[in-house]
C-alpha cells in the first residue's frame, strides 16, 4: 500500500512538471518566446477626443489630461467665439463611457475661474456625444481665455484645454476663410493641374531645398510641393489644429497620412503641414508654408535588406545609438523605438503608442519624444519618454518615463516616472537639451533650467546645478559632461558619471569665454577685458587672444595664440574648429577683419559599426537607411513586441521646483511647427521668434511678442501732446526726458533726473516705477520687431551711442514716428533710414508689456 502511495506521489509530481512545461511552452509560443511571467501588453487608450466644430468642420482635436496641468505653461490650440458666445463640440468616446460633462472658463494662466457650468443637453450614440453651449456674459472681448471641458472617464476625471477669444464683431477673426484656403491648398498639392491656381502663393527661389521631400516649404519648387513623381495612392483626411489667431493672421497645422506605392510595395508616411496666412478684404496671403514627410517604419521584409534597414523619406538626423561593439543598436522612427541585435538576428519594437492594433487619433498624437540612453551588446536598452502619455498606466499624464528593456525576458520595465505640471512641449524641449543616464543609474535631465539628478533606485530627485539656463552652458557630445558660466571670470564643469565638479578661472584682467565641446573635449577662449567690444546690433564682441582645447582631465590638447591676431568667432563642426579672426589697427585701436583659420583635431571620430546614411534615388530623391554591421537574415529574423513588466505600487517621482518667476522670468518661443524654445533673455527670445517666425509668451502665458498683425499706422498721441508741452526740455538729459514721458504715459510721476544722477539704470527705474509691468531689455533685436510694441500703444526707448536717446512712438507703411527729446519735436523718419540709424547705434531698445 505504501509503495502504491509513493508511485502515486511520483506520478503526480511528474504530471505537475509536464503540465508546467507545456504551459510555459504555450505561453512562450504565443507571446514571442521571451516574455517575463509578470508582464502584459501596454493598456489600450481609453480617454475620449474632444473636437470643436465650426461651420460643420471639426477642428482642434483635444486630448484629455488626468494629471494636474499648470495653465501658465499650456498653449495648445485656439478657437474664435462669435458674438452669440456659442461653442459647438463633438466628443469621440471610441465606445467608452463618459459622464458628468461640464466646462470651465478661466483666465489665460488659469489663476481665476470665470465660469463653471454643467452640460446636460447633448445628443449621444455609441461612439459620439455632440452638442453646444453658450458662454455667460462674463468675458471681455478680444481677450484670450482658457476653455476647459471636463468629464468623468474610466480612469478618472479628465480635462481638455484650448484657448479661445471672443469678439462681439463676427468679422474680427477670419478662421473659417483662412482654413478653407489652407485645406484647398493642401488638397491641390495632390493634383498638379489644380495646383496651378495656387502657384502665385509660392515663393520658389534658391532658399528652397529641392533635393528632399522630407522638408518642403514656400520656397520649394512647384514640382517639389506637388510631390514630384511619387505615386501617392491615397491620403487620409487631415486633422486640423488652429495654433495661433489674430485679427489679420492665423496659423494652422494639418496632420495626415499618405500611402506611396513603389512598384508592388506600398509604404505609409506621416505628413505635417504648417501654414501662416494673412487675411485682407482683397485676398488671402500665404506668409509661410512648411511640410514634413516621414516614413512609418515597418518591420516586414520590404524594409529590411541583406545589410540595411530602409527608412525611406525620413529626417536624416533621427536617433541611432549602438552598443560599444556594434552588435546591437536602437533607433527611433516617428516616435517609435526599435532595437536590432545582429548577432542574434532579432528585431524588437520596444516602445510606441501606436501600432497595428492601436492606431487612431489618441495613439498617433506626437506630443512626446523618445530618447535613447544606453544600448549594450546583448541588446538591452535604457530609454526615456518625455511629454504626454497617450496610453498605458500614465495615460493622460505629462512627465518623463525612464525604462529598461531586458532582452533575456523580452520585457520593458518602468524604472521611474518623473511627474510634471508643465506642458508636454516644454518638457520635450528640456529633455532635448540633456537627458543622460550615468553608470550608477542616476538619470539627469534639465527641468525649469536646472539640472536634476533622478536616483532610479531610491526614487528621488534633486537639483545638482541651479539656474544653468540663465547663463551660458554647453553639453558634450555624449551628454556626460556639462559646462556653464554665470559670469566671464570662470566656468564650471561637471562629470555626470561621478558628479565631480571642477572650475577653470581666468587670470586677473582677463575674461574666459565658453565656446563648446569638440566631442568630449572642452573648447574655451581667453580675452583681455579691454578687448571686449560691441557690434552694430548691440551684441558683445570678444577679441580672444587665446583658444584652448582641453580634455576632461585638464590636459591641454591645443593652445592656439597667434601673435597679433584675435579670434572673434568659433564654429565647431565635428573635429573641425573654424575661427573668425581680426587684427588690431595700430592707429585707431579698432579691430579689422582678416582671413579665417581652422583647427582640425588629429583624433578622428570613430565611425560606428552601424551607420546612418542618406542616398539619392530617382523619384524619392533622398532616402535614409541604416547600414548594419551584421547581415540580416530576413527569413530567420525574429520580430518581437515586448510586453511591459507589471509591478505593485508606484514609481512616480515629484521633483521640487520653486523658481521665483518674477526674479527669474523665462520666455517661451513657439515656432510655426509648435516646437518651443526657452530663453532667459527676452532679446534672444524676440530675435528667435522674429526669424522663425513665432510667438513669445512669458511665465503667465501672456504675449511678449508676435509677428505681424500690425495696423497700417499707429501713433501714441498722448506722448506726442505731452512732449509738445514739455517745459525746459532743452536743459534736461535726453534719456531722462524719454523715461519721464514713458512714466507719465502710464500715470506715474517720479523725479527721474534725481534717480539717474543717483546712478540708477534705465531698466531699474522702469522696474521700480512700473511694478505691474514686465520690463524688456531688447538689445540687438530688429527694429521691425519693435513695431509690435508701438502697435500695442507701448513706447520704445532707443538708446544711441552718443549717450542720448529717442522715443519710438509711431509708424506707418513708409515711416517711423520718433520723439526727439532734445527739443520735444515729434517727426516722421523713413523706415529704411530708421533701421540704418538704429543698427549703426547698436539696436539698443527698452520697452515693457503690461501684465
XYZ file of C-alpha atoms in Angstrom, residues 248-679:
432
model
C -5.174 89.679 -39.585
C -3.211 86.440 -39.309
C -3.807 82.829 -38.399
C -1.529 79.802 -38.031
C -2.735 76.278 -38.825
C -1.408 72.742 -38.633
C -2.627 69.760 -40.674
C -1.658 66.177 -39.830
C -2.469 63.230 -42.098
C -1.011 60.141 -43.737
C -0.164 59.274 -47.316
C 0.360 55.908 -48.958
C 3.176 55.857 -51.526
C 3.461 52.980 -53.978
C 6.894 51.839 -55.133
C 6.479 49.063 -57.678
C 4.383 46.434 -55.925
C 5.129 47.766 -52.454
C 3.152 50.446 -50.604
C 4.647 52.488 -47.770
C 2.917 54.649 -45.182
C 4.114 58.155 -44.269
C 3.174 60.713 -41.635
C 2.764 64.225 -43.038
C 2.566 67.507 -41.115
C 1.829 70.851 -42.776
C 2.153 74.239 -41.083
C 0.638 77.418 -42.519
C 0.611 81.084 -41.608
C -1.999 83.114 -43.501
C -2.862 86.801 -43.612
C -6.421 87.910 -44.374
C -7.312 91.123 -46.187
C -10.584 92.220 -47.741
C -8.952 91.888 -51.175
C -7.293 88.484 -50.889
C -5.529 85.967 -48.688
C -1.745 85.904 -48.421
C 0.257 82.774 -47.685
C 3.029 84.036 -45.411
C 4.553 80.674 -44.512
C 4.162 77.075 -45.616
C 6.181 74.147 -44.266
C 5.656 70.422 -44.796
C 7.429 67.409 -43.350
C 7.111 63.834 -44.577
C 8.417 60.843 -42.592
C 8.251 57.125 -43.223
C 6.467 54.961 -40.643
C 8.961 52.120 -40.265
C 7.511 48.684 -40.942
C 9.424 45.627 -39.758
C 8.126 43.497 -42.628
C 10.598 42.267 -45.208
C 10.457 45.149 -47.669
C 12.064 47.475 -45.101
C 14.939 45.072 -44.487
C 17.754 44.282 -46.919
C 20.654 41.897 -46.525
C 22.701 44.501 -44.633
C 20.466 47.556 -44.329
C 17.265 48.820 -42.783
C 15.380 51.158 -45.121
C 13.766 54.198 -43.516
C 12.582 55.803 -46.753
C 11.975 59.533 -46.784
C 12.859 60.466 -43.215
C 14.651 63.083 -41.165
C 18.361 62.275 -41.619
C 19.014 63.399 -38.028
C 16.989 60.578 -36.451
C 18.440 58.872 -33.368
C 20.720 55.850 -33.785
C 22.635 54.537 -30.742
C 24.694 51.362 -30.861
C 26.453 49.170 -28.305
C 30.198 49.536 -27.811
C 30.963 46.652 -30.142
C 28.172 47.356 -32.604
C 26.406 44.003 -32.241
C 23.187 45.763 -31.232
C 21.697 49.172 -31.848
C 18.483 51.094 -31.228
C 16.832 53.706 -33.406
C 13.769 55.957 -33.277
C 11.406 56.314 -36.222
C 8.357 58.566 -35.879
C 8.342 58.390 -32.075
C 8.674 54.599 -32.066
C 11.716 52.814 -30.670
C 13.249 49.701 -32.240
C 16.243 47.504 -31.349
C 18.195 45.275 -33.726
C 20.575 42.605 -32.442
C 22.673 41.401 -35.356
C 24.412 38.554 -33.548
C 21.029 37.039 -32.591
C 19.209 38.177 -35.756
C 16.483 39.771 -33.660
C 14.409 42.924 -34.211
C 12.260 44.248 -31.364
C 9.654 47.027 -31.348
C 10.369 48.354 -27.854
C 8.076 51.329 -27.458
C 5.436 53.334 -29.243
C 1.890 54.426 -28.538
C 0.549 53.391 -31.954
C 0.729 50.058 -33.764
C -1.482 47.895 -35.962
C -3.935 47.223 -33.133
C -3.794 50.722 -31.607
C -3.946 53.259 -34.389
C -6.254 56.251 -34.013
C -6.188 59.958 -33.129
C -5.418 59.160 -29.488
C -2.372 56.976 -30.070
C -0.940 58.894 -33.049
C -0.644 62.239 -31.220
C 3.025 63.179 -31.317
C 3.279 65.344 -28.192
C 6.104 63.288 -26.692
C 9.679 62.360 -27.554
C 11.734 59.181 -27.156
C 15.384 59.492 -26.077
C 17.762 56.503 -26.257
C 20.056 56.449 -23.220
C 22.126 53.240 -23.483
C 22.446 50.056 -25.541
C 24.633 47.086 -24.567
C 25.999 44.174 -26.593
C 23.159 41.845 -25.586
C 20.575 44.304 -26.887
C 19.401 45.623 -23.516
C 18.216 49.228 -23.952
C 17.657 52.067 -21.491
C 15.475 54.885 -22.797
C 13.285 57.805 -21.746
C 9.908 59.038 -22.984
C 9.103 62.685 -22.268
C 5.822 64.521 -22.737
C 2.170 63.468 -22.912
C 1.431 59.781 -22.345
C -1.116 58.611 -24.935
C -1.932 55.294 -23.248
C -0.681 52.872 -20.610
C -0.554 53.285 -16.831
C 0.190 57.016 -17.164
C -2.426 57.763 -19.810
C -3.372 61.436 -19.745
C -0.329 62.447 -17.670
C 2.712 64.568 -18.501
C 6.154 63.541 -17.347
C 9.383 61.699 -18.127
C 9.310 57.917 -18.030
C 12.640 56.079 -17.768
C 12.510 52.479 -18.992
C 14.662 49.368 -19.201
C 14.300 46.777 -21.950
C 15.536 43.352 -20.859
C 16.284 41.258 -23.907
C 16.524 37.994 -21.928
C 12.863 38.116 -20.922
C 11.756 40.399 -23.787
C 10.031 42.875 -21.469
C 10.106 46.624 -20.830
C 10.117 47.773 -17.211
C 9.439 51.266 -15.937
C 12.270 52.410 -13.674
C 10.785 55.795 -12.737
C 8.207 58.328 -13.843
C 9.068 61.975 -13.185
C 5.790 63.885 -12.907
C 5.455 67.379 -14.370
C 2.793 70.079 -14.318
C 4.355 71.882 -17.266
C 3.239 71.368 -20.843
C 4.465 68.409 -22.846
C 6.087 70.788 -25.376
C 8.211 72.443 -22.684
C 9.189 69.091 -21.169
C 10.246 67.786 -24.585
C 12.383 70.891 -25.076
C 14.195 70.326 -21.779
C 14.845 66.634 -22.451
C 16.034 67.594 -25.932
C 18.719 69.711 -24.233
C 20.003 66.987 -21.932
C 18.878 63.536 -20.787
C 21.690 61.292 -19.566
C 21.911 58.046 -17.613
C 25.081 57.528 -15.574
C 26.750 54.190 -14.904
C 25.344 54.301 -11.357
C 21.741 54.578 -12.572
C 21.364 58.301 -11.953
C 19.234 59.917 -14.636
C 19.991 63.582 -15.396
C 17.589 65.943 -17.108
C 17.012 69.659 -17.356
C 13.827 70.886 -15.677
C 12.960 74.577 -15.475
C 16.552 75.477 -16.466
C 18.106 73.471 -13.593
C 19.886 70.119 -13.935
C 18.140 67.465 -11.841
C 19.537 64.106 -10.761
C 16.925 61.355 -10.536
C 18.003 58.375 -8.436
C 16.302 55.456 -10.167
C 16.945 53.104 -7.234
C 15.983 55.488 -4.455
C 13.102 57.046 -6.437
C 14.119 60.601 -5.548
C 15.116 63.741 -7.446
C 17.262 66.739 -6.529
C 18.788 69.708 -8.304
C 22.548 69.427 -8.831
C 23.149 72.552 -10.941
C 20.860 75.511 -10.287
C 19.847 78.108 -12.854
C 22.159 76.787 -15.553
C 19.834 78.061 -18.267
C 20.223 81.675 -17.100
C 23.838 81.714 -18.240
C 25.922 80.203 -20.987
C 26.098 76.408 -20.995
C 27.334 73.646 -23.293
C 26.971 69.875 -23.282
C 29.480 67.307 -24.536
C 28.616 65.014 -27.431
C 27.830 62.063 -25.157
C 25.958 64.387 -22.744
C 28.150 63.030 -19.922
C 29.733 66.428 -19.206
C 28.169 69.857 -18.851
C 29.995 73.184 -18.752
C 28.465 76.512 -17.760
C 29.285 80.014 -16.617
C 27.298 82.744 -14.916
C 29.966 85.407 -15.455
C 33.071 85.930 -17.572
C 35.589 85.230 -14.803
C 35.226 81.455 -14.551
C 33.497 78.429 -15.975
C 32.413 75.226 -14.268
C 32.313 71.605 -15.405
C 30.523 68.569 -14.041
C 31.086 64.939 -14.939
C 27.630 63.384 -14.666
C 29.009 59.886 -14.178
C 30.536 60.736 -10.816
C 29.188 64.266 -10.094
C 32.766 65.523 -9.951
C 32.839 69.304 -10.374
C 35.767 71.493 -11.384
C 36.329 75.163 -12.222
C 38.537 76.997 -14.704
C 39.265 80.598 -13.736
C 40.520 83.477 -15.837
C 43.641 85.407 -14.864
C 43.225 88.884 -13.410
C 42.237 91.314 -16.158
C 41.057 88.517 -18.437
C 37.690 87.092 -19.429
C 37.073 83.420 -20.124
C 34.603 82.547 -22.888
C 32.867 79.152 -23.018
C 32.755 78.066 -26.673
C 31.614 74.441 -26.592
C 32.808 70.863 -26.927
C 34.677 69.105 -29.688
C 33.362 65.645 -28.954
C 34.213 65.249 -25.257
C 36.946 67.931 -25.207
C 36.227 71.417 -23.885
C 36.859 74.489 -26.057
C 37.174 77.950 -24.479
C 38.792 81.298 -25.216
C 40.660 83.961 -23.252
C 40.113 87.659 -23.823
C 41.614 90.752 -22.208
C 38.868 92.833 -20.546
C 39.869 95.888 -22.593
C 39.377 93.932 -25.840
C 35.597 93.478 -25.397
C 33.597 95.475 -27.949
C 30.046 95.820 -29.227
C 28.869 95.026 -32.760
C 26.399 97.081 -34.811
C 23.372 95.354 -33.382
C 24.445 95.536 -29.753
C 25.961 92.084 -29.233
C 29.292 91.812 -27.386
C 32.427 91.027 -29.395
C 35.185 89.189 -27.549
C 38.562 89.550 -29.254
C 40.132 86.359 -27.878
C 43.920 86.201 -27.893
C 43.978 82.513 -26.951
C 41.837 79.474 -27.867
C 42.275 76.356 -25.754
C 41.122 72.763 -26.152
C 41.429 70.623 -23.012
C 40.386 67.088 -22.170
C 38.281 66.265 -19.125
C 41.412 65.655 -17.040
C 42.540 69.211 -17.711
C 45.296 68.289 -20.159
C 45.820 70.898 -22.881
C 45.322 69.405 -26.338
C 45.550 72.656 -28.321
C 46.837 76.115 -27.351
C 46.119 78.497 -30.239
C 47.523 82.029 -29.741
C 48.939 83.569 -32.961
C 50.842 86.788 -32.362
C 48.826 89.943 -33.153
C 45.726 88.045 -34.294
C 42.483 87.733 -32.320
C 39.573 85.313 -32.659
C 36.045 86.771 -32.532
C 34.004 83.731 -33.515
C 34.312 79.954 -33.324
C 32.184 77.392 -35.160
C 32.530 73.757 -34.100
C 31.692 71.118 -36.686
C 32.716 67.581 -35.803
C 36.502 67.536 -35.400
C 36.962 70.966 -37.007
C 37.004 74.447 -35.469
C 36.526 77.349 -37.851
C 37.906 80.605 -36.485
C 36.753 84.100 -37.450
C 39.694 86.437 -36.833
C 40.625 90.130 -36.609
C 43.767 92.213 -36.190
C 44.122 95.473 -34.263
C 44.671 98.663 -36.228
C 47.731 100.387 -34.748
C 46.469 103.959 -35.184
C 42.774 103.723 -34.252
C 42.989 100.749 -31.903
C 39.939 99.231 -33.594
C 39.742 95.680 -34.904
C 39.851 94.895 -38.626
C 38.770 91.602 -40.167
C 41.420 89.266 -41.519
C 41.297 85.800 -43.095
C 39.717 82.865 -41.243
C 41.671 79.945 -39.856
C 40.817 76.459 -38.664
C 41.880 73.856 -36.145
C 41.431 70.217 -37.089
C 41.608 67.520 -34.462
C 44.085 64.775 -35.348
C 41.912 62.296 -33.479
C 39.324 61.235 -35.976
C 35.928 60.333 -34.632
C 35.465 56.591 -34.776
C 32.847 55.545 -37.269
C 30.115 53.363 -35.855
C 29.748 49.753 -36.822
C 26.191 50.559 -37.886
C 25.881 53.776 -39.842
C 23.095 56.126 -40.836
C 23.369 57.283 -44.431
C 21.424 59.359 -46.944
C 21.078 58.057 -50.502
C 19.899 59.860 -53.622
C 17.473 57.821 -55.707
C 15.118 58.533 -58.569
C 11.556 59.606 -57.772
C 12.065 59.558 -53.974
C 15.116 61.872 -54.138
C 16.840 61.490 -50.735
C 16.121 58.461 -48.583
C 17.611 57.342 -45.269
C 18.903 53.897 -44.378
C 20.878 52.151 -41.644
C 23.755 50.034 -42.935
C 24.212 47.208 -40.446
C 27.406 45.568 -39.198
C 25.867 42.110 -39.441
C 23.911 40.696 -42.323
C 20.157 40.453 -41.815
C 18.787 37.001 -42.448
C 15.228 38.060 -43.217
C 13.757 34.569 -43.356
C 15.147 33.631 -39.935
C 14.655 37.079 -38.373
C 12.756 37.086 -35.083
C 10.475 40.109 -34.790
C 9.418 40.723 -31.188
C 6.976 43.039 -29.465
C 7.804 43.071 -25.740
C 5.218 43.290 -23.007
C 5.566 45.645 -20.067
C 6.641 44.304 -16.677
C 3.928 44.588 -14.057
C 4.737 45.951 -10.605
C 2.900 46.913 -7.451
C 2.726 50.424 -6.068
C 4.055 53.468 -7.873
C 7.410 54.559 -9.209
C 6.405 58.183 -9.574
C 8.795 60.952 -8.561
C 7.738 64.559 -7.986
C 10.733 66.958 -8.107
C 10.548 70.186 -6.129
C 10.731 73.161 -8.492
C 10.495 76.564 -6.830
C 11.667 79.200 -9.283
C 10.786 82.815 -8.497
C 9.204 83.728 -11.824
C 9.311 87.436 -11.001
C 13.042 87.493 -10.276
C 13.950 84.882 -12.898
C 11.404 85.140 -15.739
C 11.612 82.788 -18.703
C 10.487 83.437 -22.268
C 8.933 80.696 -24.410
C 9.205 80.882 -28.193
C 6.689 78.769 -30.115
C 7.618 78.264 -33.760
C 5.258 77.645 -36.632
C 5.667 73.894 -36.055
C 4.583 74.208 -32.412
C 8.036 73.375 -31.078
C 9.098 75.511 -28.126
C 12.480 77.012 -27.231
C 13.115 78.533 -23.805
C 15.158 81.662 -23.126
